[in-house]
mmCIF file of C-alpha atoms in Angstrom:
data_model
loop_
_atom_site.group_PDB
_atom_site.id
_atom_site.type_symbol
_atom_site.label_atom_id
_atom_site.label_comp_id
_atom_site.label_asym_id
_atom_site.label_seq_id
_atom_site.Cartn_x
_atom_site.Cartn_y
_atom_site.Cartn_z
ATOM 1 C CA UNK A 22 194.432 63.626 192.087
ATOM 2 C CA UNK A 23 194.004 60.425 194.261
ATOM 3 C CA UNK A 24 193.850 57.163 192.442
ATOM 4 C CA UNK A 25 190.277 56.710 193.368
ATOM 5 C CA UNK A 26 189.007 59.642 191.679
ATOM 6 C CA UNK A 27 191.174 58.670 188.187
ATOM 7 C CA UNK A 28 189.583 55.486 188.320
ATOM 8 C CA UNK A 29 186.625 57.155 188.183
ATOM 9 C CA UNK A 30 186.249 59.629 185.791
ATOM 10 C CA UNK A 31 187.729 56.924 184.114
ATOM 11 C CA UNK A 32 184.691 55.255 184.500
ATOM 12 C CA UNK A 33 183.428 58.314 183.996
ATOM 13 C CA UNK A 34 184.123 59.097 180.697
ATOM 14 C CA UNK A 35 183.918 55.099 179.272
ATOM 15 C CA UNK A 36 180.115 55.301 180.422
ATOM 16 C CA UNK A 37 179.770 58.431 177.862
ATOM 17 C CA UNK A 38 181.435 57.364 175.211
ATOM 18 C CA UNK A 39 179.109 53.878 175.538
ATOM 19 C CA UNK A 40 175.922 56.057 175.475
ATOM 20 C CA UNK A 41 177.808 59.025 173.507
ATOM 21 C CA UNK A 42 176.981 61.596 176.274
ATOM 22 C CA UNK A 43 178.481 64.255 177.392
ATOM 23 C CA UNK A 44 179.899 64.984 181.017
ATOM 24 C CA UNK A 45 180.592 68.252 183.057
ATOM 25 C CA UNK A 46 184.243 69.893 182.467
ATOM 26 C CA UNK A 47 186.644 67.878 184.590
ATOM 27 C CA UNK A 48 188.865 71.021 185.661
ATOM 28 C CA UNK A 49 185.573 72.446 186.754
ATOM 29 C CA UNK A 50 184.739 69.768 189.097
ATOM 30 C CA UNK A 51 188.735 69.238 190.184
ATOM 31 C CA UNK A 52 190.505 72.654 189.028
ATOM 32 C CA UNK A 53 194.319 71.321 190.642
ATOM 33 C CA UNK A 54 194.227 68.260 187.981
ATOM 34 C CA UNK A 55 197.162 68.076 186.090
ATOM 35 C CA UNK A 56 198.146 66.526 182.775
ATOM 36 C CA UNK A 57 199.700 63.712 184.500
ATOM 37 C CA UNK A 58 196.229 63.468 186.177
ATOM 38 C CA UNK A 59 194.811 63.712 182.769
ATOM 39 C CA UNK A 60 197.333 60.946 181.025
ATOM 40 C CA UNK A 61 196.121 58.445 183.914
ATOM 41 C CA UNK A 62 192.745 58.925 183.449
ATOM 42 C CA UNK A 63 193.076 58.364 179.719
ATOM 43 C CA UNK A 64 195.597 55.310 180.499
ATOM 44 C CA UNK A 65 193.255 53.644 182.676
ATOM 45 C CA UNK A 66 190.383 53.895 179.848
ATOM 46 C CA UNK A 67 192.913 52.780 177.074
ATOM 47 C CA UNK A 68 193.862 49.542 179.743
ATOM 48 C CA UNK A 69 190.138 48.974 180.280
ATOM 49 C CA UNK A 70 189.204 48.602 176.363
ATOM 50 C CA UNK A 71 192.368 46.495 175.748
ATOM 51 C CA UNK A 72 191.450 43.848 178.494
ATOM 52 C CA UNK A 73 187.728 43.965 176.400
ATOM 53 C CA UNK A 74 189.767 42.654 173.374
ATOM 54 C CA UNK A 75 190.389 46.189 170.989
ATOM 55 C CA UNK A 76 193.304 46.499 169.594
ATOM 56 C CA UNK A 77 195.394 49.308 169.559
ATOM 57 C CA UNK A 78 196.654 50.340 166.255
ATOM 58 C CA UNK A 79 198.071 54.077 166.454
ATOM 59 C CA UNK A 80 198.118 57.185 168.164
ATOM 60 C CA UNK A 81 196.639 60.816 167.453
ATOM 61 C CA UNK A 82 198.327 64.054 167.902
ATOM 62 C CA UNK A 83 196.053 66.557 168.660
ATOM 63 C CA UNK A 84 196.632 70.635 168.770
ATOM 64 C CA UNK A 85 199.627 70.776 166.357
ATOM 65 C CA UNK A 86 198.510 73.803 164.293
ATOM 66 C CA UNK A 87 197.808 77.298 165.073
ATOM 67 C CA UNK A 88 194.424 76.736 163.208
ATOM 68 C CA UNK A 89 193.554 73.883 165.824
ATOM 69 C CA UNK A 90 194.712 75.761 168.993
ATOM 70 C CA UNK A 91 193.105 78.952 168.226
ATOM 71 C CA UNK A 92 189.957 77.288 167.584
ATOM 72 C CA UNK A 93 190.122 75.835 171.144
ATOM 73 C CA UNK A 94 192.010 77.992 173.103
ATOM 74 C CA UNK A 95 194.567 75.107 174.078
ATOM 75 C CA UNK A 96 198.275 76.558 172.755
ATOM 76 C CA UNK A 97 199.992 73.121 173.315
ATOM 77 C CA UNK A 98 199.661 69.057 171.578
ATOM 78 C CA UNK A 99 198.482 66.552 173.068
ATOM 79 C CA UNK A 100 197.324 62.851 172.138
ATOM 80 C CA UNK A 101 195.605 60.100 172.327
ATOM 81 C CA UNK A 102 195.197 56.493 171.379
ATOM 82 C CA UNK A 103 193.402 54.758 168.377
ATOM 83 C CA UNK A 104 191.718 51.225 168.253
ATOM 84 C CA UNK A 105 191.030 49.405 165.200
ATOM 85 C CA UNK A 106 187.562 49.618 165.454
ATOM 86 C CA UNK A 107 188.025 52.884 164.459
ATOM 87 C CA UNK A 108 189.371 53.194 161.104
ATOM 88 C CA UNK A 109 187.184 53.305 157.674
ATOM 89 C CA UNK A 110 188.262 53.104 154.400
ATOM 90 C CA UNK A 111 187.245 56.748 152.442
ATOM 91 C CA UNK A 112 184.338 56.429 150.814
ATOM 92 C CA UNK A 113 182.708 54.779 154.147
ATOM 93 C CA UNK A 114 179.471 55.691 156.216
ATOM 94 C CA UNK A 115 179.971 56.540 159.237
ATOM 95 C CA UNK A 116 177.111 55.934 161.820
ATOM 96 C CA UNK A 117 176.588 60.132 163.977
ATOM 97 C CA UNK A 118 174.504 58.630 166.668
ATOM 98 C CA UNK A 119 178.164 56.698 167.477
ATOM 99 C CA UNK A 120 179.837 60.078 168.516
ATOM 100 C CA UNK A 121 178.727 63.421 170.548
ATOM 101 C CA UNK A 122 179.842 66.692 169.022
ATOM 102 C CA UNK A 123 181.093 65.545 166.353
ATOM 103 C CA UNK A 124 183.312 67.500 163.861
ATOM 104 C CA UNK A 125 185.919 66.900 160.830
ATOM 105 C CA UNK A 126 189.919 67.459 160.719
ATOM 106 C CA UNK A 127 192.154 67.128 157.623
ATOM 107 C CA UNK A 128 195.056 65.568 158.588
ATOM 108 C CA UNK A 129 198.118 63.476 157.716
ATOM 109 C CA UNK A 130 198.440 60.078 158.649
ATOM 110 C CA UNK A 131 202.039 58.442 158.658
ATOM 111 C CA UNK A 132 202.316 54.868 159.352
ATOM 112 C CA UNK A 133 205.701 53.513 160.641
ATOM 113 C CA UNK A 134 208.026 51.234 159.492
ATOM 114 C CA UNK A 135 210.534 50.659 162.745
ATOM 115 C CA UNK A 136 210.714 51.707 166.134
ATOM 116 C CA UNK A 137 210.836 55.643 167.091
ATOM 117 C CA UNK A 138 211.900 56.457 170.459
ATOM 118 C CA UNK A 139 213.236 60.241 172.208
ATOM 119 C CA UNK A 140 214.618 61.482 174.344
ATOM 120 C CA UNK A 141 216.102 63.582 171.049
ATOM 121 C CA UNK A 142 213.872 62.276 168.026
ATOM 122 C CA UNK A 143 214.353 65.060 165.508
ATOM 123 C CA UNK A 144 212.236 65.532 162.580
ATOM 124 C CA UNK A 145 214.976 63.558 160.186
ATOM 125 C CA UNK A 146 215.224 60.647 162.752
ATOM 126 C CA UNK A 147 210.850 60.796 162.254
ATOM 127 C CA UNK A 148 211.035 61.124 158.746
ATOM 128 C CA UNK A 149 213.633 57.885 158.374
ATOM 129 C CA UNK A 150 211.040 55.582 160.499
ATOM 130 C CA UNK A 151 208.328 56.252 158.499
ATOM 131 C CA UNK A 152 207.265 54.152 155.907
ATOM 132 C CA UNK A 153 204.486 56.472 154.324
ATOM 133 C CA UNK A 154 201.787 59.185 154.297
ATOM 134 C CA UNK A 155 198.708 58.290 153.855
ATOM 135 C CA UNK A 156 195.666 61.473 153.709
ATOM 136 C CA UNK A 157 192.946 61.295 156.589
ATOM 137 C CA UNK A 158 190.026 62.420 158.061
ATOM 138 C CA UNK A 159 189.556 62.672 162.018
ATOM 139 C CA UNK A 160 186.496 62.071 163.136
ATOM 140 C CA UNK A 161 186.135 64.363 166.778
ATOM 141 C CA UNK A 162 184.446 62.424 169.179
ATOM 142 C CA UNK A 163 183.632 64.861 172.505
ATOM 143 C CA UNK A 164 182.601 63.548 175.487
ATOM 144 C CA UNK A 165 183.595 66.374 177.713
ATOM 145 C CA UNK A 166 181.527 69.632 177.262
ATOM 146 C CA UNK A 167 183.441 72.622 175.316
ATOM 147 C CA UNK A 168 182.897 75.599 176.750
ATOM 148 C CA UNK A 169 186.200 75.948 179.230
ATOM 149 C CA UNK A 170 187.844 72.986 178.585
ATOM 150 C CA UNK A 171 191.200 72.513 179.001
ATOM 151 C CA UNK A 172 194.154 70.043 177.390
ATOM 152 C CA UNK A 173 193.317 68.468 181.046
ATOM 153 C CA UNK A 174 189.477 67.851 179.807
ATOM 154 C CA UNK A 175 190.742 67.130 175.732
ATOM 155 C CA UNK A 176 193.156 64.680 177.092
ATOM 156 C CA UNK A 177 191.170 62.447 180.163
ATOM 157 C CA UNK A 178 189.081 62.536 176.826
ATOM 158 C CA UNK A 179 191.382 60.554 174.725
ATOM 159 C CA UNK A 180 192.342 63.879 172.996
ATOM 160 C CA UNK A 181 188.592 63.787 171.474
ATOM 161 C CA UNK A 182 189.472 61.528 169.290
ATOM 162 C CA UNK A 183 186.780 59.137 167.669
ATOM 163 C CA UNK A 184 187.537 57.661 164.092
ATOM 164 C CA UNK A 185 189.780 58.228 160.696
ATOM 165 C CA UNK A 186 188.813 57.532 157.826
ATOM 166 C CA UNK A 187 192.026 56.850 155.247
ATOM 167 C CA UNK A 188 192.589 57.833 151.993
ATOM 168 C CA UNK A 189 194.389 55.345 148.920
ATOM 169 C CA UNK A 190 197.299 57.444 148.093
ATOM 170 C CA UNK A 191 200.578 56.203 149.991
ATOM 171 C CA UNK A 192 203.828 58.306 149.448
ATOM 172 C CA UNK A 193 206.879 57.611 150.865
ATOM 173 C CA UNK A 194 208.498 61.340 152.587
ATOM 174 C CA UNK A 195 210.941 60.780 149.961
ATOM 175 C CA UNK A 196 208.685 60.780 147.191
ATOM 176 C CA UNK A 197 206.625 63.988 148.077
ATOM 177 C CA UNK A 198 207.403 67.562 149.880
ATOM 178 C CA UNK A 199 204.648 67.150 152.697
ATOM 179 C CA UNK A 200 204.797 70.551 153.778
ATOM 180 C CA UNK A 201 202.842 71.198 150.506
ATOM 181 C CA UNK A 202 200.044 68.519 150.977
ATOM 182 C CA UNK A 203 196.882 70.655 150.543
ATOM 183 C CA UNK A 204 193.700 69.741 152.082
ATOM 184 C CA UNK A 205 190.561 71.381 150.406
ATOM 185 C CA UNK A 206 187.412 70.349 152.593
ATOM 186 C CA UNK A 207 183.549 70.228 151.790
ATOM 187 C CA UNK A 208 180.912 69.308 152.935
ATOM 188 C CA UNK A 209 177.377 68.607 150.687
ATOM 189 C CA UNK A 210 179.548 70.106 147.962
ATOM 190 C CA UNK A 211 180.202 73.478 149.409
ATOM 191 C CA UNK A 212 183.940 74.839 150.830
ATOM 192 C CA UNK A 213 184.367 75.105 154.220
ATOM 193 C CA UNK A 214 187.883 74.647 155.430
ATOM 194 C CA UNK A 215 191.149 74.883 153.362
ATOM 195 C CA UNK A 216 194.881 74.812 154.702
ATOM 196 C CA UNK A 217 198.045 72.989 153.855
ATOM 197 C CA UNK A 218 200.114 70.811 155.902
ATOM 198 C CA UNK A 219 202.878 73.166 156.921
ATOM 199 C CA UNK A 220 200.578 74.461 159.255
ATOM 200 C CA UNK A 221 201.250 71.614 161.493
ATOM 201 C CA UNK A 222 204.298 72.622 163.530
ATOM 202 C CA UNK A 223 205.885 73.890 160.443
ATOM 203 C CA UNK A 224 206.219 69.833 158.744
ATOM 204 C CA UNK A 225 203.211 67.486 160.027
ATOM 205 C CA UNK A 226 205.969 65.026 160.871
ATOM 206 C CA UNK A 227 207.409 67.479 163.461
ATOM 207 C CA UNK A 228 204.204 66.057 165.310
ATOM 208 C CA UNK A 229 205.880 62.748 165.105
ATOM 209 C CA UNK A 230 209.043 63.546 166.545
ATOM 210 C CA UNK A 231 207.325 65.267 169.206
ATOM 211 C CA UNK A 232 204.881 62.035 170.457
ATOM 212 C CA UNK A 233 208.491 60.187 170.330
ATOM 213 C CA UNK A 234 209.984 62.422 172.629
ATOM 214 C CA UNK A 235 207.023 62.372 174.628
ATOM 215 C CA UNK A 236 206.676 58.704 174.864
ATOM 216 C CA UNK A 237 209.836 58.589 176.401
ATOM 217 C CA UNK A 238 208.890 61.015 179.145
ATOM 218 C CA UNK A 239 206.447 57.727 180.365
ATOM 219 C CA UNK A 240 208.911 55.315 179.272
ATOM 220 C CA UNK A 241 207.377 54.105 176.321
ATOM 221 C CA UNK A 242 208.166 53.908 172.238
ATOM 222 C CA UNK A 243 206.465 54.088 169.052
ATOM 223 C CA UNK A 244 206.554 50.542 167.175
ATOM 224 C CA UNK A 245 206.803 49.711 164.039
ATOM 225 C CA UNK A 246 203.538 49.227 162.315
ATOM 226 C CA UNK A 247 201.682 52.195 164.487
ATOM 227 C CA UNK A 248 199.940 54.644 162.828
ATOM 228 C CA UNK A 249 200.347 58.479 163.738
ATOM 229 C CA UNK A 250 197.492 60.700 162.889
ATOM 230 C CA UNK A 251 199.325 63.691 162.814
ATOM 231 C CA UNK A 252 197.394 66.495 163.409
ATOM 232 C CA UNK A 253 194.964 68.686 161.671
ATOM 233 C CA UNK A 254 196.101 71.481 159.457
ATOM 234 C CA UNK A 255 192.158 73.193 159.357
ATOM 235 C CA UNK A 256 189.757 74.549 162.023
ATOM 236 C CA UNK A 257 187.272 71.344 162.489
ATOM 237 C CA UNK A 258 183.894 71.643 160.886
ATOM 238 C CA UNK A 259 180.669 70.866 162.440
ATOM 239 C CA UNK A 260 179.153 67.914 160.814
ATOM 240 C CA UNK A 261 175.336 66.650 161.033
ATOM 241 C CA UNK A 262 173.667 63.160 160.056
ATOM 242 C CA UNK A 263 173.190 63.436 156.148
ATOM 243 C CA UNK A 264 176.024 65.613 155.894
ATOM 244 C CA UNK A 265 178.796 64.420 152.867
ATOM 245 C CA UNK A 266 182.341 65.044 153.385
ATOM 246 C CA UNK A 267 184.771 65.291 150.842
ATOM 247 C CA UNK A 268 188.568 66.760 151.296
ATOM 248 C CA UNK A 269 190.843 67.258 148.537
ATOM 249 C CA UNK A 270 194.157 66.776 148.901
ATOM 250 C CA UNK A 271 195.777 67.476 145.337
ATOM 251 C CA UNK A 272 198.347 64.702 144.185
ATOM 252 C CA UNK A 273 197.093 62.646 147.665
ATOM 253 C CA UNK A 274 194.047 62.021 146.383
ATOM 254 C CA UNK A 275 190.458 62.640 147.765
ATOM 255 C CA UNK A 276 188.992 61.200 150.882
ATOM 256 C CA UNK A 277 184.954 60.944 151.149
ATOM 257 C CA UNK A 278 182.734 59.734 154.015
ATOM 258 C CA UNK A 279 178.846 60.292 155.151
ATOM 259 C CA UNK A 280 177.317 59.998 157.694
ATOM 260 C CA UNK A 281 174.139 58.162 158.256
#
């Protein structure tokens, strides 16, 4: 795609999130784009907020499980960046009219404790950098409309990524088998999703080494201090203004939000 046109659905996209609209399928309107296409378009709204003064804190990895890609049709990760704007303590209320189509993920969070780089970052060299797991909520944040889409539209999107909301509980990988992390999630006291973390590439940290390797495709690391949201191990539920959330996540503890 020429420049000119990344620099504007850039512009595109930063204009919907501001008035939490919603904008025509990219791949609709420019069916060649590509995912480099779509990592510049995302770049250039990441570079746009940082000039405003956000700060970055972490990245998400999106489409890990086979939960998450059957649920969108999209059979590969992707991710996106986080700002610290963005991240509520559990028990927090989270403001709907902030987001557009908005939807919960139970995820693992991991938050790193040196540098992680590819081109080979294996699942032990990810589970040495970490310093520890910490249970999460992902707040989906879609800008882009659904039906169709592409990891071309989830991507130029920032991998519909919106706000986590973190749990207490922080276990080392050494302290815990995180395969086994359950995640039981409600909302206004009723079931709706349940899963376990092994759904996420077969260890949610997998999801780590994978961003690492990935990184290093655009010459870039992850740094110490970063947080990875890792990746959602349950089909997203649909979530409405009123609605209480509450996941479950056994010896993890339970993380709680509503939104008002």
């Amino acid at each position: 795609m020429p420049a000119e046109v990344i620099e504007r659905i850039a512009d595109e996209l930063a204009e919907a999130d501001r008035t939490h609209g919603v904008v025509p399928r990219i791949t609709a309107r420019y069916p060649d784009a590509t995912i480099e296409d779509s990592y510049a378009i995302q770049g250039i709204w990441r570079d746009k907020n940082l000039a405003a003064g956000r700060t970055l804190v972490g990245r998400k990895i999106g489409l890990t499980s086979k939960a998450m890609q059957q649920a969108t049709g999209i059979t590969e990760p992707d991710y996106g960046v986080m700002f610290d704007d963005t991240v509520y303590p559990s028990g927090s209320e989270i403001r709907f009219d902030d987001f557009s189509n908005v939807r919960i993920e139970v995820e693992l969070a991991f938050v790193l404790k040196e540098p992680l780089e590819g081109p080979d970052c294996t699942l032990e060299d990810a589970l040495a950098a970490i310093d520890y797991a910490v249970p999460a909520l992902e707040v989906l944040n879609s800008h882009i409309e659904l039906e169709g889409r592409t990891i071309v539209d989830t991507i130029s999107d920032n991998a519909a990524y919106g706000a986590m909301v973190l749990g207490d509980v922080r276990m080392r990988p050494d302290e815990i088998d995180l395969r086994w992390v359950p995640g039981v999630l409600s909302r206004n006291g009723e079931i709706e999703e349940t899963g376990v973390a092994a759904g996420v590439l077969g260890h949610p940290a997998t999801g780590v080494a994978w961003l690492a390797n990935k990184f290093h495709q655009h010459g870039a690391r992850l740094e110490a201090g970063e947080i990875i949201l890792a990746g959602s191990f349950t089909r997203p539920m649909w979530v409405h203004k009123g609605d209480e959330v509450r996941c479950d996540y056994r010896e993890m503890g339970v993380v709680t939000c509503r939104f008002v």
